[in-house]
Structures are given as C-alpha cells and as structure tokens.
C-alpha cells in the first residue's frame, strides 16, 4: 500500500513538472561571468533542482556516515564497559563465595570447639565418678 502511494505521488509530480515545462519554454540569458548563454527557463530550473537534489543527497549521506561512526564508537565503548562490569561481577561473585565458605568454616570450627568442650566436660565428669 505504501509503494502504491509513492507511485501515485511520483506520477503526479511528473505531471506537474511536464505542465511546468510547457509553461516555461521562454529562452532566458544566463551569465557565467565570462560568457552569456540563452537557455530555456525550464532547463535552467531543472538543472538547479538537480544540483540541489545532488547536494541534499550528499549532505544527507555525510550526516548518515557520521551517525553510523558515532553509533559504532558508542557500541564499542558500551561493549567494553559491559565486559568490564561482567569481569567485576565475576570477581565479586568469587569474593562472596570465598567469604561464605570462610564463614561456614568459621562456624564449623566454632561447633567443633563447643563439641570438644562438651567432650572434655563429660570426660571430667566420668573421671570424677
């Protein structure tokens, strides 16, 4: 549907340009500084429009290339930053795991000491009897 509208608009523009060309066939002088030529007005208008369109496409392309470069640079820095954050996350995860294992080991040592104290207490009671 979108392409059909483009075709209709293109046909209408061609018709407008054709009518415009028929109405502007008078020859006009164009001075280039060192020489003067007599060309039909429609030819001068079409050449001016063509030069404007080429310049517009050129500037648009330059702008698009600049945006693409900026996007790629931003993508590169963000991927580098993401890699740094992932490495830091891994480092902190290992640190947390070590901390948890140290806490578990400390808790086990505490339980062992308490059990040894109970065993020593029971041995003392047995020796006293």
XYZ file of N, CA, C and O in Angstrom:
516
model
N 0.827 -1.191 0.000
C 0.000 0.000 0.000
C 0.874 1.259 0.000
O 0.561 2.226 -0.663
N 1.967 1.192 0.767
C 2.857 2.340 0.847
C 3.506 2.617 -0.513
O 3.653 3.772 -0.913
N 3.899 1.561 -1.208
C 4.526 1.729 -2.526
C 3.545 2.273 -3.555
O 3.943 3.004 -4.458
N 2.264 1.910 -3.436
C 1.257 2.437 -4.361
C 1.138 3.943 -4.211
O 1.014 4.666 -5.202
N 1.184 4.427 -2.983
C 1.109 5.871 -2.760
C 2.337 6.563 -3.351
O 2.243 7.660 -3.888
N 3.477 5.920 -3.232
C 4.692 6.502 -3.814
C 4.571 6.612 -5.329
O 4.986 7.606 -5.924
N 4.012 5.582 -5.942
C 3.838 5.608 -7.398
C 2.869 6.716 -7.788
O 3.120 7.471 -8.744
N 1.762 6.842 -7.064
C 0.774 7.884 -7.366
C 1.390 9.267 -7.205
O 1.234 10.140 -8.072
N 2.136 9.481 -6.129
C 2.771 10.779 -5.896
C 3.805 11.052 -6.979
O 3.921 12.183 -7.478
N 4.564 10.030 -7.368
C 5.569 10.214 -8.428
C 4.915 10.597 -9.747
O 5.397 11.494 -10.458
N 3.815 9.949 -10.100
C 3.100 10.280 -11.341
C 2.579 11.709 -11.297
O 2.704 12.466 -12.269
N 2.039 12.109 -10.149
C 1.546 13.489 -10.014
C 2.680 14.495 -10.155
O 2.523 15.537 -10.791
N 3.841 14.193 -9.567
C 4.983 15.101 -9.691
C 5.469 15.195 -11.132
O 5.822 16.288 -11.603
N 5.466 14.085 -11.854
C 5.869 14.106 -13.264
C 4.903 14.960 -14.075
O 5.321 15.750 -14.937
N 3.616 14.838 -13.790
C 2.621 15.651 -14.499
C 2.829 17.128 -14.205
O 2.791 17.973 -15.118
N 3.075 17.475 -12.941
C 3.296 18.878 -12.564
C 4.539 19.418 -13.260
O 4.529 20.540 -13.793
N 5.622 18.630 -13.291
C 6.856 19.078 -13.948
C 6.624 19.241 -15.441
O 7.122 20.201 -16.060
N 5.857 18.344 -16.062
C 5.578 18.449 -17.502
C 4.788 19.715 -17.809
O 5.099 20.452 -18.767
N 3.773 19.990 -16.994
C 2.991 21.220 -17.199
C 3.874 22.438 -16.977
O 3.822 23.412 -17.745
N 4.704 22.381 -15.951
C 5.613 23.483 -15.654
C 6.587 23.712 -16.814
O 6.901 24.850 -17.161
N 7.051 22.619 -17.421
C 7.975 22.727 -18.555
C 7.289 23.351 -19.758
O 7.891 24.167 -20.481
N 6.044 22.994 -20.003
C 5.306 23.550 -21.146
C 5.086 25.049 -20.956
O 5.171 25.826 -21.909
N 4.854 25.463 -19.710
C 4.574 26.875 -19.441
C 5.839 27.735 -19.431
O 5.746 28.959 -19.563
N 7.020 27.129 -19.269
C 8.260 27.897 -19.142
C 9.273 27.516 -20.226
O 10.367 27.055 -19.952
N 8.905 27.742 -21.470
C 9.799 27.419 -22.578
C 10.534 28.640 -23.103
O 11.339 28.533 -24.022
N 10.274 29.785 -22.515
C 10.915 31.014 -22.995
C 12.418 30.949 -22.767
O 12.900 30.405 -21.772
N 13.184 31.479 -23.694
C 14.632 31.499 -23.593
C 15.062 32.696 -22.758
O 14.595 33.816 -22.972
N 15.948 32.424 -21.787
C 16.423 33.496 -20.910
C 17.941 33.511 -20.938
O 18.577 32.479 -21.092
N 18.537 34.692 -20.780
C 20.004 34.749 -20.767
C 20.552 34.339 -19.391
O 19.996 34.699 -18.361
N 21.623 33.569 -19.425
C 22.309 33.160 -18.192
C 23.753 33.602 -18.339
O 24.436 33.227 -19.283
N 24.218 34.399 -17.363
C 25.572 34.927 -17.419
C 26.467 34.124 -16.485
O 26.166 33.968 -15.302
N 27.567 33.595 -17.002
C 28.542 32.858 -16.215
C 29.749 33.728 -15.859
O 30.751 33.225 -15.397
N 29.680 34.999 -16.104
C 30.773 35.906 -15.798
C 31.644 36.161 -17.012
O 31.925 37.300 -17.352
N 32.068 35.124 -17.664
C 32.919 35.292 -18.844
C 32.134 35.113 -20.147
O 32.611 35.463 -21.210
N 30.933 34.556 -20.054
C 30.093 34.376 -21.237
C 28.633 34.392 -20.842
O 28.288 34.163 -19.680
N 27.793 34.655 -21.799
C 26.347 34.649 -21.580
C 25.720 33.685 -22.588
O 26.042 33.717 -23.770
N 24.842 32.819 -22.067
C 24.155 31.866 -22.944
C 22.656 32.079 -22.819
O 22.164 32.583 -21.802
N 21.903 31.667 -23.831
C 20.441 31.750 -23.824
C 19.891 30.330 -23.805
O 20.053 29.584 -24.764
N 19.293 29.959 -22.668
C 18.725 28.625 -22.498
C 17.257 28.753 -22.125
O 16.826 29.764 -21.551
N 16.482 27.705 -22.371
C 15.087 27.722 -21.934
C 15.015 27.756 -20.392
O 15.842 27.144 -19.708
N 14.041 28.458 -19.900
C 13.885 28.629 -18.454
C 13.702 27.285 -17.749
O 14.270 27.071 -16.672
N 12.954 26.378 -18.359
C 12.736 25.078 -17.711
C 14.034 24.313 -17.562
O 14.258 23.633 -16.564
N 14.926 24.434 -18.543
C 16.222 23.756 -18.443
C 17.035 24.303 -17.274
O 17.648 23.549 -16.508
N 17.026 25.603 -17.122
C 17.738 26.236 -16.004
C 17.134 25.794 -14.672
O 17.852 25.454 -13.725
N 15.797 25.753 -14.603
C 15.128 25.325 -13.371
C 15.433 23.859 -13.060
O 15.728 23.504 -11.907
N 15.369 22.998 -14.056
C 15.627 21.571 -13.822
C 17.071 21.313 -13.400
O 17.333 20.500 -12.515
N 18.016 22.022 -14.036
C 19.421 21.874 -13.644
C 19.624 22.362 -12.213
O 20.335 21.727 -11.419
N 18.978 23.465 -11.858
C 19.096 23.980 -10.479
C 18.501 22.995 -9.484
O 19.083 22.745 -8.414
N 17.348 22.423 -9.820
C 16.719 21.432 -8.939
C 17.607 20.196 -8.818
O 17.790 19.653 -7.729
N 18.177 19.763 -9.936
C 19.051 18.596 -9.919
C 20.289 18.842 -9.059
O 20.676 17.984 -8.250
N 20.892 20.013 -9.202
C 22.066 20.343 -8.376
C 21.676 20.378 -6.896
O 22.394 19.859 -6.036
N 20.513 20.958 -6.590
C 20.033 20.990 -5.202
C 19.796 19.587 -4.657
O 20.140 19.283 -3.505
N 19.208 18.706 -5.476
C 18.950 17.331 -5.036
C 20.265 16.589 -4.791
O 20.400 15.854 -3.808
N 21.233 16.772 -5.680
C 22.529 16.111 -5.506
C 23.209 16.599 -4.231
O 23.769 15.807 -3.464
N 23.162 17.900 -3.982
C 23.755 18.435 -2.746
C 23.037 17.899 -1.518
O 23.676 17.558 -0.510
N 21.713 17.813 -1.582
C 20.934 17.299 -0.457
C 21.304 15.846 -0.179
O 21.512 15.445 0.974
N 21.416 15.044 -1.217
C 21.797 13.637 -1.044
C 23.211 13.541 -0.483
O 23.489 12.726 0.404
N 24.107 14.370 -0.973
C 25.493 14.372 -0.492
C 25.556 14.698 0.997
O 26.191 13.980 1.782
N 24.883 15.781 1.409
C 24.902 16.163 2.819
C 24.205 15.131 3.690
O 24.630 14.850 4.814
N 23.136 14.550 3.187
C 22.423 13.514 3.929
C 23.308 12.284 4.114
O 23.341 11.687 5.192
N 24.046 11.918 3.069
C 24.941 10.769 3.151
C 26.065 11.033 4.145
O 26.412 10.161 4.947
N 26.627 12.231 4.104
C 27.693 12.593 5.052
C 27.164 12.518 6.480
O 27.826 11.973 7.369
N 25.969 13.037 6.700
C 25.358 13.018 8.024
C 25.109 11.575 8.482
O 25.375 11.226 9.635
N 24.638 10.729 7.588
C 24.385 9.328 7.923
C 25.683 8.606 8.268
O 25.732 7.824 9.228
N 26.729 8.866 7.506
C 28.026 8.236 7.789
C 28.539 8.674 9.163
O 29.044 7.856 9.936
N 28.403 9.955 9.476
C 28.845 10.444 10.786
C 28.046 9.780 11.907
O 28.617 9.392 12.933
N 26.734 9.648 11.722
C 25.914 8.994 12.740
C 26.297 7.523 12.891
O 26.336 7.007 14.018
N 26.580 6.845 11.781
C 26.989 5.448 11.851
C 28.314 5.301 12.594
O 28.483 4.377 13.394
N 29.260 6.195 12.331
C 30.548 6.145 13.043
C 30.346 6.369 14.536
O 30.943 5.687 15.370
N 29.516 7.361 14.871
C 29.253 7.642 16.285
C 28.565 6.448 16.941
O 28.886 6.088 18.082
N 27.637 5.821 16.238
C 26.940 4.652 16.779
C 27.905 3.502 17.016
O 27.866 2.854 18.059
N 28.798 3.254 16.054
C 29.763 2.171 16.207
C 30.711 2.443 17.371
O 31.051 1.537 18.135
N 31.139 3.699 17.501
C 32.033 4.054 18.614
C 31.314 3.875 19.947
O 31.889 3.342 20.904
N 30.063 4.290 20.000
C 29.284 4.143 21.222
C 29.045 2.670 21.531
O 29.134 2.253 22.689
N 28.769 1.896 20.503
C 28.571 0.468 20.689
C 29.853 -0.197 21.202
O 29.803 -1.047 22.086
N 30.996 0.218 20.672
C 32.273 -0.348 21.105
C 32.544 -0.009 22.564
O 32.909 -0.884 23.352
N 32.366 1.265 22.939
C 32.633 1.651 24.326
C 31.642 0.986 25.279
O 32.019 0.599 26.379
N 30.393 0.844 24.854
C 29.421 0.203 25.733
C 29.724 -1.281 25.892
O 29.564 -1.830 26.982
N 30.183 -1.945 24.819
C 30.543 -3.361 24.951
C 31.776 -3.513 25.831
O 31.865 -4.471 26.615
N 32.744 -2.585 25.717
C 33.913 -2.629 26.594
C 33.500 -2.416 28.054
O 33.976 -3.114 28.953
N 32.613 -1.460 28.264
C 32.137 -1.183 29.622
C 31.366 -2.389 30.166
O 31.505 -2.744 31.340
N 30.572 -3.020 29.308
C 29.830 -4.211 29.713
C 30.796 -5.338 30.088
O 30.578 -6.042 31.082
N 31.866 -5.501 29.329
C 32.856 -6.530 29.639
C 33.540 -6.238 30.976
O 33.773 -7.155 31.780
N 33.860 -4.959 31.219
C 34.460 -4.582 32.500
C 33.517 -4.883 33.662
O 33.934 -5.411 34.699
N 32.241 -4.542 33.477
C 31.258 -4.805 34.533
C 31.080 -6.305 34.760
O 30.921 -6.749 35.904
N 31.106 -7.083 33.682
C 30.983 -8.533 33.813
C 32.179 -9.104 34.567
O 32.021 -9.965 35.428
N 33.378 -8.618 34.256
C 34.576 -9.080 34.960
C 34.505 -8.711 36.443
O 34.849 -9.527 37.317
N 34.054 -7.495 36.741
C 33.924 -7.082 38.135
C 32.863 -7.917 38.853
O 33.037 -8.302 40.008
N 31.789 -8.217 38.155
C 30.738 -9.052 38.729
C 31.273 -10.448 39.050
O 31.000 -10.994 40.119
N 32.062 -11.022 38.132
C 32.664 -12.336 38.379
C 33.605 -12.286 39.576
O 33.595 -13.188 40.428
N 34.421 -11.228 39.634
C 35.363 -11.082 40.744
C 34.617 -10.976 42.072
O 34.969 -11.633 43.057
N 33.556 -10.187 42.109
C 32.795 -10.017 43.346
C 32.040 -11.293 43.715
O 31.894 -11.606 44.902
N 31.588 -12.035 42.705
C 30.907 -13.303 42.984
C 31.872 -14.295 43.627
O 31.525 -14.988 44.595
N 33.100 -14.374 43.106
C 34.109 -15.259 43.696
C 34.455 -14.818 45.108
O 34.615 -15.639 46.013
N 34.539 -13.507 45.292
C 34.860 -12.973 46.622
C 33.749 -13.321 47.614
O 34.023 -13.711 48.754
N 32.498 -13.190 47.159
C 31.370 -13.536 48.023
C 31.366 -15.027 48.330
O 31.109 -15.425 49.467
N 31.666 -15.836 47.335
C 31.721 -17.282 47.539
C 32.811 -17.631 48.546
O 32.598 -18.457 49.442
N 33.978 -17.003 48.427
C 35.064 -17.232 49.388
C 34.654 -16.790 50.786
O 34.950 -17.451 51.772
N 33.985 -15.659 50.850
C 33.541 -15.136 52.145
C 32.542 -16.090 52.791
O 32.618 -16.369 53.987
N 31.613 -16.605 51.971
C 30.620 -17.544 52.502
C 31.290 -18.835 52.973
O 30.930 -19.376 54.023
N 32.272 -19.313 52.206
C 32.958 -20.546 52.620
C 33.779 -20.303 53.887
O 33.876 -21.184 54.747
N 34.375 -19.107 54.012
C 35.121 -18.786 55.231
C 34.180 -18.708 56.430
O 34.514 -19.169 57.522
N 32.990 -18.135 56.227
C 32.019 -18.065 57.317
C 31.577 -19.465 57.715
O 31.437 -19.768 58.902
N 31.350 -20.313 56.707
C 30.942 -21.689 57.000
C 32.053 -22.411 57.751
O 31.799 -23.162 58.711
N 33.309 -22.210 57.318
C 34.441 -22.843 58.005
C 34.555 -22.329 59.434
O 34.810 -23.108 60.371
N 34.371 -21.041 59.627
C 34.423 -20.461 60.973
C 33.314 -21.004 61.852
O 33.523 -21.292 63.044
N 32.136 -21.192 61.302
C 31.007 -21.742 62.043
C 31.290 -23.195 62.421
O 31.011 -23.613 63.557
N 31.883 -23.939 61.493
C 32.230 -25.337 61.782
C 33.285 -25.411 62.874
O 33.208 -26.264 63.771
N 34.276 -24.535 62.822
C 35.313 -24.530 63.859
C 34.703 -24.212 65.221
O 35.070 -24.821 66.245
N 33.782 -23.299 65.240
C 33.126 -22.934 66.496
C 32.348 -24.134 67.046
O 32.406 -24.428 68.247
N 31.631 -24.840 66.150
C 30.888 -26.012 66.588
C 31.833 -27.104 67.096
O 31.547 -27.787 68.093
N 32.981 -27.274 66.418
C 33.965 -28.275 66.849
C 34.503 -27.930 68.227
O 34.633 -28.805 69.107
N 34.798 -26.650 68.452
C 35.296 -26.231 69.767
C 34.253 -26.490 70.838
O 34.578 -26.958 71.948
N 32.984 -26.178 70.531
C 31.922 -26.412 71.516
C 31.780 -27.904 71.811
O 31.619 -28.309 72.973
N 31.847 -28.738 70.753
C 31.741 -30.187 70.964
C 32.937 -30.717 71.759
O 32.787 -31.590 72.630
N 34.140 -30.210 71.486
C 35.329 -30.632 72.243
C 35.196 -30.229 73.721
O 35.588 -30.976 74.619
N 34.641 -29.022 73.901
C 34.440 -28.575 75.285
C 33.433 -29.486 75.980
O 33.622 -29.851 77.172
N 32.390 -29.896 75.281
C 31.400 -30.799 75.874
C 32.026 -32.167 76.166
O 31.772 -32.778 77.214
N 32.851 -32.642 75.213
C 33.512 -33.934 75.396
C 34.465 -33.862 76.603
O 34.493 -34.767 77.464
N 35.214 -32.777 76.705
C 36.142 -32.611 77.841
C 35.361 -32.520 79.149
O 35.762 -33.113 80.193
N 34.229 -31.861 79.122
C 33.381 -31.732 80.314
C 32.842 -33.103 80.726
O 32.838 -33.453 81.910
N 32.399 -33.879 79.729
C 31.874 -35.204 80.032
C 32.982 -36.122 80.536
O 32.772 -36.936 81.455
N 34.194 -35.995 79.942
C 35.324 -36.823 80.416
C 35.671 -36.449 81.867
O 36.000 -37.328 82.683
N 35.600 -35.166 82.169
C 35.900 -34.745 83.544
C 34.856 -35.309 84.504
O 35.182 -35.743 85.623
N 33.614 -35.357 84.107
C 32.561 -35.898 84.965
C 32.749 -37.408 85.151
O 32.519 -37.945 86.238
N 33.153 -38.072 84.048
C 33.382 -39.511 84.145
C 34.585 -39.820 85.049
O 34.594 -40.789 85.809
N 35.611 -38.999 84.968
C 36.807 -39.212 85.782
C 36.491 -38.947 87.240
O 37.052 -39.586 88.145
N 35.569 -38.053 87.510
C 35.226 -37.728 88.877
C 34.403 -38.845 89.511
O 34.423 -39.045 90.719
N 33.717 -39.633 88.802
C 32.891 -40.702 89.352
C 33.732 -41.856 89.606
O 34.206 -42.598 90.081
